[in-house]
XYZ file of C-alpha atoms in Angstrom:
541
model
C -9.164 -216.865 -62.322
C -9.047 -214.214 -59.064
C -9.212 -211.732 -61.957
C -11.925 -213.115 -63.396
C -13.831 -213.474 -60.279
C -13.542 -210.334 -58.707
C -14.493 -208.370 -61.941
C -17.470 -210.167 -61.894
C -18.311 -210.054 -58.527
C -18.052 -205.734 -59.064
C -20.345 -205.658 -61.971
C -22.400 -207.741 -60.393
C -23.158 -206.100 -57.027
C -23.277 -202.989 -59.282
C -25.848 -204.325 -61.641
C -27.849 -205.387 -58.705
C -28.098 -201.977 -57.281
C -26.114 -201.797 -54.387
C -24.096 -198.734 -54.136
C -20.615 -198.482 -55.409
C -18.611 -198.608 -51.900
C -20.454 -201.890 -51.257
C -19.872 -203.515 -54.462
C -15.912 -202.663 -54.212
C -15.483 -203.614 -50.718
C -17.803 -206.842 -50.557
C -16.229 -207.900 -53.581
C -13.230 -207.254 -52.618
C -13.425 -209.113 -48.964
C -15.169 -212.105 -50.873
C -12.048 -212.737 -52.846
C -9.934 -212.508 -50.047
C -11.936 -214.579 -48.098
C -12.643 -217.601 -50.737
C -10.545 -217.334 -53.380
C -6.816 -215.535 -52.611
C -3.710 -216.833 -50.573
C -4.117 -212.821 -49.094
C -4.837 -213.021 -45.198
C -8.210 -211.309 -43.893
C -6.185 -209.178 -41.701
C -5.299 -207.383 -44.937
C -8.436 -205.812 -44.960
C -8.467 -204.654 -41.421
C -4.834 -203.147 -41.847
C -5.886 -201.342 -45.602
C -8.896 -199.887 -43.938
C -6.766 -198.001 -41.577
C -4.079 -197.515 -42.997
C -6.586 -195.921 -45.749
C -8.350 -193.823 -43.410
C -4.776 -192.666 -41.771
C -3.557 -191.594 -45.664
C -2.484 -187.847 -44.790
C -3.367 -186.694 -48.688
C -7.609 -187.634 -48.501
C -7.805 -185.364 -45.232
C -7.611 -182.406 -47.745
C -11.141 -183.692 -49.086
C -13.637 -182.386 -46.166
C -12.011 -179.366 -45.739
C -12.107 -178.745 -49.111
C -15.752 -179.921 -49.373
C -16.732 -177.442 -46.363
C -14.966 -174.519 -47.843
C -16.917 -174.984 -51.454
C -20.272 -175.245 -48.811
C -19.312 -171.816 -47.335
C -18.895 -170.152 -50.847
C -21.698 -171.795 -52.265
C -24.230 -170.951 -49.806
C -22.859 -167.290 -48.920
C -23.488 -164.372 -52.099
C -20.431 -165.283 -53.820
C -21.864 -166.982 -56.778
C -24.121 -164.186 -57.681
C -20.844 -161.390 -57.320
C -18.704 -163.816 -59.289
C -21.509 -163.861 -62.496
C -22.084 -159.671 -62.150
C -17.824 -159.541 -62.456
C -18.252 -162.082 -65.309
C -21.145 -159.995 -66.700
C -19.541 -156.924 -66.526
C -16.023 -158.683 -68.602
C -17.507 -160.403 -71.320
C -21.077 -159.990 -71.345
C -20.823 -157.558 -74.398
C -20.292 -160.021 -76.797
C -22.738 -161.500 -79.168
C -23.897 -164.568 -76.336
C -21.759 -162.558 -73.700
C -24.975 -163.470 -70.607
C -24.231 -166.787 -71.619
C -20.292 -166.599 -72.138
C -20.580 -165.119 -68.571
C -22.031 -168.125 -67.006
C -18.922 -170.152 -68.175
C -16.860 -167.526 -66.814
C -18.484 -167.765 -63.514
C -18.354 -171.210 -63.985
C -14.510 -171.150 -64.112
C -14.203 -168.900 -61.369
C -16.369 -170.636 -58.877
C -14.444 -173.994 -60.182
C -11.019 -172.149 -58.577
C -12.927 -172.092 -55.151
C -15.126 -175.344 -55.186
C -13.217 -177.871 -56.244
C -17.077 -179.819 -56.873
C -19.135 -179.333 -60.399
C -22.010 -180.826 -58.551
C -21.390 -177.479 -56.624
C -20.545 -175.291 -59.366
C -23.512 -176.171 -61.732
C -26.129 -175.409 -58.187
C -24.464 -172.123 -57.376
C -23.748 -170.524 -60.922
C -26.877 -172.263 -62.454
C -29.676 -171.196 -60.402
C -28.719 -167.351 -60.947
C -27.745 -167.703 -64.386
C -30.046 -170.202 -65.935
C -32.726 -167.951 -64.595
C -31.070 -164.767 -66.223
C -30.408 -166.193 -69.357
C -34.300 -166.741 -69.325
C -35.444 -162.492 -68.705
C -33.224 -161.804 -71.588
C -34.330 -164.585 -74.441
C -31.929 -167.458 -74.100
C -34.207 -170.938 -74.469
C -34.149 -173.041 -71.153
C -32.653 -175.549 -73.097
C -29.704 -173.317 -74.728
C -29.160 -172.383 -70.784
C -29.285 -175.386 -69.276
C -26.754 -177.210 -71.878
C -24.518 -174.544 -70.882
C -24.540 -174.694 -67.431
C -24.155 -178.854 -67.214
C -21.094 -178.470 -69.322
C -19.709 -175.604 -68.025
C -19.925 -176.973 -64.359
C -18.180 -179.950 -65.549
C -14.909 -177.272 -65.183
C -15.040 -178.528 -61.167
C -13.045 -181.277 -61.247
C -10.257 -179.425 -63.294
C -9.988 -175.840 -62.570
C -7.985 -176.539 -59.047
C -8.542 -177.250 -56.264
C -10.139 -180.233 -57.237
C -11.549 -183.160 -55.039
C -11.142 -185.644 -57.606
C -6.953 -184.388 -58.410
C -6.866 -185.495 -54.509
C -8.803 -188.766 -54.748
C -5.990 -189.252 -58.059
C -3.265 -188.170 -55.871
C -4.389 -190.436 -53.089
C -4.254 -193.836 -55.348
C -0.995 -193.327 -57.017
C 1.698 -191.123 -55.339
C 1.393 -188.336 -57.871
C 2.071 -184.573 -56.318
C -1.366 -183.103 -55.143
C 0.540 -179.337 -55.722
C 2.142 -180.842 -59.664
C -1.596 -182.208 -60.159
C -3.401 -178.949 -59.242
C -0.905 -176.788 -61.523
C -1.291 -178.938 -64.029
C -5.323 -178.280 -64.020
C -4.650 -174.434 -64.476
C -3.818 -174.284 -68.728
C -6.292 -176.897 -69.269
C -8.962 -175.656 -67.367
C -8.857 -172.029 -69.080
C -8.653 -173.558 -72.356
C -10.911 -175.730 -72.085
C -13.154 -171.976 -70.962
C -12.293 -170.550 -73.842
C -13.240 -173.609 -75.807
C -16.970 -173.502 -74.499
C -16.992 -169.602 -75.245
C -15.714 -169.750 -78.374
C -18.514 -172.492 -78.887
C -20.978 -170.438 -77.692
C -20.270 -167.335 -79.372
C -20.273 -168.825 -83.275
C -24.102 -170.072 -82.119
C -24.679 -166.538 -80.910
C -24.108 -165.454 -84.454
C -25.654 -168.156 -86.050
C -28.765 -167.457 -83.473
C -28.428 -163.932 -83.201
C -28.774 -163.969 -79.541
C -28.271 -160.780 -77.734
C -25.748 -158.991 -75.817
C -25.089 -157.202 -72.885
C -24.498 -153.172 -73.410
C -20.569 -152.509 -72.623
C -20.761 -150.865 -69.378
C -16.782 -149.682 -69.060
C -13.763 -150.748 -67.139
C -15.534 -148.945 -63.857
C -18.204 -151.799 -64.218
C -15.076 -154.257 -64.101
C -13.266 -152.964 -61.162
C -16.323 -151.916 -59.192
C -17.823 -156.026 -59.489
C -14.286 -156.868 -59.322
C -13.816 -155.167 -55.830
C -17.569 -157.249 -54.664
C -15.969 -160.575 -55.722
C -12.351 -160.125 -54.565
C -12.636 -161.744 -50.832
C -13.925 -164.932 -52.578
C -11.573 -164.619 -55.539
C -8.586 -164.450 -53.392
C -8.805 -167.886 -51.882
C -7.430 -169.008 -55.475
C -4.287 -167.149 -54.188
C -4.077 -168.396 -50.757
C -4.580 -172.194 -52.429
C -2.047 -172.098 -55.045
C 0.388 -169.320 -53.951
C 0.749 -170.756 -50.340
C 1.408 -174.723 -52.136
C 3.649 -173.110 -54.813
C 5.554 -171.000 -52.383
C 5.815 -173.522 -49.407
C 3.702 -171.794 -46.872
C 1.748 -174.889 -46.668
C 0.991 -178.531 -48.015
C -2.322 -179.209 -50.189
C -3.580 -180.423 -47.227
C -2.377 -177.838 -45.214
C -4.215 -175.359 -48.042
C -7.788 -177.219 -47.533
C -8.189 -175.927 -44.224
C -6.774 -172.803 -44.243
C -9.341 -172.275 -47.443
C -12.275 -174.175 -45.158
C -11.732 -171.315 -42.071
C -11.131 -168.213 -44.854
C -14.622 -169.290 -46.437
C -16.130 -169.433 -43.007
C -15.008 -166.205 -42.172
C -15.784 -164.785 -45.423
C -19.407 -166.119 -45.626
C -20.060 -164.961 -42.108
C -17.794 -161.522 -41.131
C -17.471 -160.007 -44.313
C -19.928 -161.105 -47.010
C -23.022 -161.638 -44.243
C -24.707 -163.156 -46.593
C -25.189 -165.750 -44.086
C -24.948 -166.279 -39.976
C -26.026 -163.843 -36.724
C -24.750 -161.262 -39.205
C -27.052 -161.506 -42.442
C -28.227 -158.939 -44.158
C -26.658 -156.334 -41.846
C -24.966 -153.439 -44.104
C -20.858 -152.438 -43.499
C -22.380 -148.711 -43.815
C -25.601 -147.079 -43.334
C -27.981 -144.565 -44.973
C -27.596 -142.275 -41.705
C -23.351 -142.573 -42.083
C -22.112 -139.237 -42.817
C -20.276 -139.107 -46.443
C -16.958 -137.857 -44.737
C -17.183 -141.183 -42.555
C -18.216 -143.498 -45.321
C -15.443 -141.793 -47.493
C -12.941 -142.337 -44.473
C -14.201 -146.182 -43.861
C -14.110 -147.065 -47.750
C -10.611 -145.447 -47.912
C -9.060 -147.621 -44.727
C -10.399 -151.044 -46.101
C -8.801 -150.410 -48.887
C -5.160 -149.853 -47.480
C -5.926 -152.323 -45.158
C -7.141 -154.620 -47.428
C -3.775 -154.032 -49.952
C -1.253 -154.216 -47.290
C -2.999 -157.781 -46.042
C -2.779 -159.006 -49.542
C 0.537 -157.046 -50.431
C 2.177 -159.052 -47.353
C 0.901 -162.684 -48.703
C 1.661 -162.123 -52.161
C 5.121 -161.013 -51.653
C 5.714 -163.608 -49.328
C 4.708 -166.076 -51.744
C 6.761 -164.366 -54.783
C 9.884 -164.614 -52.271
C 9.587 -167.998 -50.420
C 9.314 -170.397 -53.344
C 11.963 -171.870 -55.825
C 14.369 -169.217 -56.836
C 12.421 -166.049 -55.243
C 14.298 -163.168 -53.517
C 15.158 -163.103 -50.152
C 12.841 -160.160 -48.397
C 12.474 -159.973 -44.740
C 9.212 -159.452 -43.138
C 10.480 -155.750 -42.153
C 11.343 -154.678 -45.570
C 8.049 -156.294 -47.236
C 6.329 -154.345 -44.579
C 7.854 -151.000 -44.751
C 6.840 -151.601 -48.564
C 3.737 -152.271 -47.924
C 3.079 -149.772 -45.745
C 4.113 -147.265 -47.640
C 2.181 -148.281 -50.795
C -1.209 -148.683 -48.286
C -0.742 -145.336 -46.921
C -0.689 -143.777 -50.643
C -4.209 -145.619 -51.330
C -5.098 -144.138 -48.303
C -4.815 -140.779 -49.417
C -5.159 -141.072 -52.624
C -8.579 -142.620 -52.274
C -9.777 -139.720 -49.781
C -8.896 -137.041 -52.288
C -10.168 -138.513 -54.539
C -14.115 -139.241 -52.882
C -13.516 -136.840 -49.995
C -15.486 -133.297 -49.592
C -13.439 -130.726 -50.667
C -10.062 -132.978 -48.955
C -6.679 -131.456 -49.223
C -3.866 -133.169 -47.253
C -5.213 -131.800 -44.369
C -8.463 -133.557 -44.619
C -7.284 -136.928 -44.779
C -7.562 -137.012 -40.535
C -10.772 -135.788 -40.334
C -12.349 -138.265 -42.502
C -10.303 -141.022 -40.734
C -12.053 -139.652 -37.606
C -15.603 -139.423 -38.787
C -15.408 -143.284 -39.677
C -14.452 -144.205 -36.093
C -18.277 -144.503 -35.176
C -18.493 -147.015 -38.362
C -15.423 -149.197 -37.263
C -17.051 -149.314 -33.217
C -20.107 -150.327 -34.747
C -18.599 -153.222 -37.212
C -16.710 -154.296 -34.571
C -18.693 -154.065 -31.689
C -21.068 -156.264 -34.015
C -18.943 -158.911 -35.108
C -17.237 -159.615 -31.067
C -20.564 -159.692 -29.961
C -21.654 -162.680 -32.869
C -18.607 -164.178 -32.937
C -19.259 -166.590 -30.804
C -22.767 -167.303 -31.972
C -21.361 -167.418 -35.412
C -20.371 -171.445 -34.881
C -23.108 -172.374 -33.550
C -25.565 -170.072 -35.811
C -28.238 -172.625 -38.016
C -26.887 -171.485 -41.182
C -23.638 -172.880 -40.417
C -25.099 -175.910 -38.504
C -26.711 -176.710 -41.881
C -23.902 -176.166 -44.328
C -21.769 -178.296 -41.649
C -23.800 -180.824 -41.604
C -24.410 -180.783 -45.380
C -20.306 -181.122 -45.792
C -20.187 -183.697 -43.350
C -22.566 -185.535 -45.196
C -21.032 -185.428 -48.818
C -17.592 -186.002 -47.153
C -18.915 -189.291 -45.484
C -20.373 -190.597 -48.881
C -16.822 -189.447 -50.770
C -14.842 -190.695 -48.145
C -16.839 -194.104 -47.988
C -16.340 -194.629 -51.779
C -12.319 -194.261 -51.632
C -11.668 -196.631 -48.684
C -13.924 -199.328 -50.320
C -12.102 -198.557 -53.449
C -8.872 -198.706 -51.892
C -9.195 -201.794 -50.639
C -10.040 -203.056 -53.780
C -7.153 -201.317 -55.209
C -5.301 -203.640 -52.947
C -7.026 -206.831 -54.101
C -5.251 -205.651 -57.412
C -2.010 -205.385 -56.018
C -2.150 -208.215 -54.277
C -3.174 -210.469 -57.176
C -0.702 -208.727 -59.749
C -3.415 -208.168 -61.747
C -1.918 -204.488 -62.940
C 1.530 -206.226 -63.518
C -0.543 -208.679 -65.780
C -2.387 -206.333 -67.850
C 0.954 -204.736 -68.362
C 2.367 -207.651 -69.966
C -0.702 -208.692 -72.060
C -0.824 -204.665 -73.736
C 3.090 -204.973 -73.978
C 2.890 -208.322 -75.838
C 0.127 -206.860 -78.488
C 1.972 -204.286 -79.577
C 0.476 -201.303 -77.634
C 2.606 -197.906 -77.657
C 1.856 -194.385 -75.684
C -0.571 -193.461 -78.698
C -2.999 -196.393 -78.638
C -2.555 -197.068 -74.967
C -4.438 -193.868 -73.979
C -7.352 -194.353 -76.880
C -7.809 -197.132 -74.869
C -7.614 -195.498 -71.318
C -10.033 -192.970 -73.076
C -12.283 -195.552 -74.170
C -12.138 -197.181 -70.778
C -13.012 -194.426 -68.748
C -15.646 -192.726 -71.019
C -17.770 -195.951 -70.937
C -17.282 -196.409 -66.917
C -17.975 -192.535 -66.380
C -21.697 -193.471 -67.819
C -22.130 -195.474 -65.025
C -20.185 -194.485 -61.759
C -19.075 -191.814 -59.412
C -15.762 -190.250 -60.693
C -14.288 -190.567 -57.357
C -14.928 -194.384 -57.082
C -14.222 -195.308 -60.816
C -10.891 -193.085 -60.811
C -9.644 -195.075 -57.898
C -10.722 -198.894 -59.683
C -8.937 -197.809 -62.780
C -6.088 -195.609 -61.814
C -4.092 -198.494 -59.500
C -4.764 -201.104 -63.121
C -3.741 -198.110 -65.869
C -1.089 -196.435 -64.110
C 1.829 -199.298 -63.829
C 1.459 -199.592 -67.712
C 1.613 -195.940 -68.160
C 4.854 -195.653 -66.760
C 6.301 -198.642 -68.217
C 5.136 -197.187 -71.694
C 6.518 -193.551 -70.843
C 3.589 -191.549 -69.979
C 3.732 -188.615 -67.900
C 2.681 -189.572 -64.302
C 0.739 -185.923 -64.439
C -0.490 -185.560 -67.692
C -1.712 -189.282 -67.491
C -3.877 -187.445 -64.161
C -5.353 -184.891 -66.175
C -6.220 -187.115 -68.927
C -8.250 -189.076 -66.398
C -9.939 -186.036 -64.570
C -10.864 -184.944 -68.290
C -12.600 -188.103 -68.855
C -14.312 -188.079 -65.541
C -15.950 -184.246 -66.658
C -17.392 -186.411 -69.820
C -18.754 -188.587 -67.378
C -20.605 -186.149 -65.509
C -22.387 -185.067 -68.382
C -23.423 -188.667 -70.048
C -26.094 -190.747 -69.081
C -27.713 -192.682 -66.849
C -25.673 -191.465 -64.114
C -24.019 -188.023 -64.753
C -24.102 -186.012 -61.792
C -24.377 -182.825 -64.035
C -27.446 -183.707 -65.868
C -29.498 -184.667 -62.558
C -28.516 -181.869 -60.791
C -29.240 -179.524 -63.848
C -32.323 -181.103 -63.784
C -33.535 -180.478 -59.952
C -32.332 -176.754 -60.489
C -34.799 -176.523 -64.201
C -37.485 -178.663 -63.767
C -36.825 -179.935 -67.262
C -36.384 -183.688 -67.414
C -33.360 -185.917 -67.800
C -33.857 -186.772 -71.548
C -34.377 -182.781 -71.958
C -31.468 -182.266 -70.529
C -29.439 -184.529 -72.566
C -30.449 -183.334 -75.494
C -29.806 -179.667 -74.089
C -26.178 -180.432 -73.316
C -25.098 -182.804 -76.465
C -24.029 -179.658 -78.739
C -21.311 -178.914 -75.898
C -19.973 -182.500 -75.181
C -18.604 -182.327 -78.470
C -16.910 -179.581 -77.872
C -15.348 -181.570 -74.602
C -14.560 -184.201 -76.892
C -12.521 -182.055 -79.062
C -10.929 -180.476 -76.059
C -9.725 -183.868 -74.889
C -8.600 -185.074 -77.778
C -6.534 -182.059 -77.421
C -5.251 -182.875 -74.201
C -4.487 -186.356 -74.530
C -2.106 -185.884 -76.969
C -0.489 -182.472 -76.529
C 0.729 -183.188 -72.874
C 2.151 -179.755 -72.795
C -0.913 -178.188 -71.936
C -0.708 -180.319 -68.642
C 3.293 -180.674 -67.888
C 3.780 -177.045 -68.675
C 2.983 -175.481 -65.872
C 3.556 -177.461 -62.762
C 7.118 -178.653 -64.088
C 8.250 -174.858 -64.889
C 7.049 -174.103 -61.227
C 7.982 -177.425 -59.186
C 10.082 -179.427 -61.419
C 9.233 -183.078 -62.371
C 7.383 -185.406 -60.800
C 9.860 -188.309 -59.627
C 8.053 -191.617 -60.003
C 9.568 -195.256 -58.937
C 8.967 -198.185 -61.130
């Protein structure tokens, strides 16, 4: 009868209107108040104890880093790199996008995010070179959709949160399925291409690769500091959000300028001497390797079965390798430079380092308190507040559940009609594909995953690849009306309207159908990966 009650009470509120925190937390206090034996200081103590839970602290600093990249340049280097690797294929502007898509996914952890910062640069490219709005948008809703799976992802956290599941497991876990799920969407694209004979981008070399490579490689390499520093125990997931929230800051604001005191001002000027640009270009560079030489080979060395190295002897490695870039580089671009050059052109980029320098101590300071970055901290604040809303009210009435033994009922009811593995996920499929039409994934992820995940384990399901399944179904979701995110947000950036849109992205959701299809029942794809790296995850029944 509780049951009953407070299922009703949910839709209800829901059905009303009132916004999805309110309908899971009223409902959930009115059936503690009225109609359980549960005490009301339950709901006191799950509130805090919610709001202490360690795991959900990774969300705003996750949520502020994907701000940083999303409002600094990155987006627009990340599609020129995906241009220049696949836009000369038949469809390659538009193969591109999902490429950027993908990559931006690896830093955002948000396809609300992903779809504004890829789609309003590549929407409107698609356009100059003959792609319909409607060919471009479809693309772009889909392909954003890749947010939630490419890690880091918010809603891996929120699933991590509600059932105990590894946060690290869950984000290797997102890595196969993510890049198949890419290739999927290109492959897609590319067979309409044909059929359409849409046109491609002229093949512009390896040079073209490296040289938009180089432009996206600060914002590329928080991917490494995420995943290398949780796989080789630098730091926890959490630990990882904010060191990726204060490496986006710094990014956006020192390096990048695309935003901040610093905006718009140039590393090296017209009036720079060639010997001193030559000289500057050819220090980054070794600085740049021997920075990233020292983290990778920490990482390689400090995880599960690496090599003991000591800082010295990665260092003396390192610094030899830097010091051959160094040189090599200035031969290479320098004016007439034998050995005997290399100095000199070290010297004349002195004045260029003073002024760099002298530029970024004097806005340092101003940087944190610049409007830009009032505005995108304010902006994460606010989408962490709604987020962070949703999962207490949603843990709370994840407790309700507990509490009442609804789960523990289910359980018994699925066991007694004969449900296996196989049929037990059509139905979690079928579940969560009809609630993603109508909720936040965040919020329906955490009603669903404390009833579904007790039977899971008690019919053998991987803990994991039960977790992908889920964040699979919530990408659907996003794309599906009345209420996927994708679709309004691809909307606001087009002009077009919502049943436009639809339309636009249908081709596409098939092939996310087929892809999770795929994935619910080839848990490989998802185990692979984070069980060759961490080993299994350990769950209690």
């Amino acid at each position: 009868m509780e049951t009953l009650i407070l299922f009703l009470l949910v839709l209800g509120l829901l059905f009303l209107g009132a916004p999805v925190a309110i309908s899971l937390g009223l409902s959930s206090v009115i059936t503690i108040a009225f109609f359980s034996s549960d005490s009301m200081s339950s709901v006191a103590l799950q509130l805090f104890t919610a709001s202490q839970n360690y795991t959900l602290l990774a969300i705003p600093f996750f949520v502020l880093a994907s701000a940083f990249m999303s409002t600094g340049g990155v987006a627009k280097r990340l599609i020129n790199f995906a241009i220049a690797t696949v836009g000369h294929f038949r469809g390659g502007l538009a193969m591109a996008s999902v490429l950027a898509c993908m990559l931006f996914a690896a830093l955002s952890g948000s396809s609300p995010a992903t779809v504004v910062a890829i789609g309003t640069i590549a929407i409107a490219g698609m356009r100059k070179v003959g792609y319909s709005k409607e060919f471009a948008a479809g693309i772009i809703a889909n392909a954003g959709t890749l947010g939630i799976l490419i890690p880091p992802s918010i809603v891996m956290v929120v699933y991590s949160a509600a059932t105990d599941v590894s946060v690290g497991r869950m984000f290797l876990a997102g890595v196969v399925p993510g890049i198949v799920a890419g290739l999927m969407l290109m492959i897609a694209i590319y067979i309409m291409a044909r059929i359409k004979n849409l046109p491609a981008e002229p093949w512009h070399g390896f040079h073209e690769i490296a040289r938009h490579g180089k432009d996206a490689g600060w914002g590329l390499f928080l991917i490494i500091i995420i995943l290398g520093g949780i796989y080789g125990g630098v730091f926890t997931p959490t630990e990882a959000a904010a060191v990726a929230a204060v490496y986006a800051f710094f990014v956006a604001l020192f390096i990048y300028r695309d935003m901040g005191p610093l905006k718009d001002e140039p590393w090296l000027r017209e009036t720079d001497s060639r010997r001193g640009r030559v000289g500057f270009s050819a220090l980054v560079y070794a600085v740049a390797f021997f920075a990233v030489w020292m983290i990778l080979s920490f990482f390689a060395t400090s995880g599960p079965g690496g090599a003991s190295f000591g800082f010295g002897e990665r260092a003396t490695v390192g610094l030899v390798l830097s010091l051959t870039i160094l040189v090599a580089y200035t031969l290479w671009r320098g004016e007439n430079a034998g050995l005997a050059g290399v100095p000199k052109h070290l010297a004349a980029s002195l004045p260029i380092w003073g002024r760099n320098l002298g530029l970024t101590g004097r806005s340092f300071f101003k940087a944190f308190f610049n409007e830009d970055t009032r505005k995108v901290t304010v902006d994460a604040a606010r989408t962490t507040i709604m987020l962070m809303f949703i999962i207490v009210n949603a843990l709370l009435f994840a407790h309700v559940l507990t509490a009442e033994r609804i789960p523990q009922a289910i359980t018994g009811l699925m066991l007694d009609a004969g449900f296996n593995w196989f049929t037990f996920l059509i139905a979690v499929n079928i579940l969560l594909l009809l609630g993603g039409q109508f909720m936040e994934p965040s919020g329906l992820l955490l009603i669903v995953a404390p009833v579904v995940f007790p039977i899971a384990m008690e019919l053998g399901v991987d803990p994991v690849h039960l977790g992908i399944v889920m964040v699979v179904n919530m990408e659907i979701g996003m794309i599906t009306p009345p209420i996927g995110l994708n679709l309004f947000v691809t909307s606001g950036i087009t002009g077009m309207s919502l049943v436009q849109v639809v339309k636009a992205a249908l081709p596409f959701v098939a092939v996310l159908f087929l892809f999770l299809i795929l994935v619910t029942y080839v848990p490989v794809l998802s185990t692979w990966l984070p069980y060759s790296l961490m080993g299994p995850e350990l769950v209690t029944r």
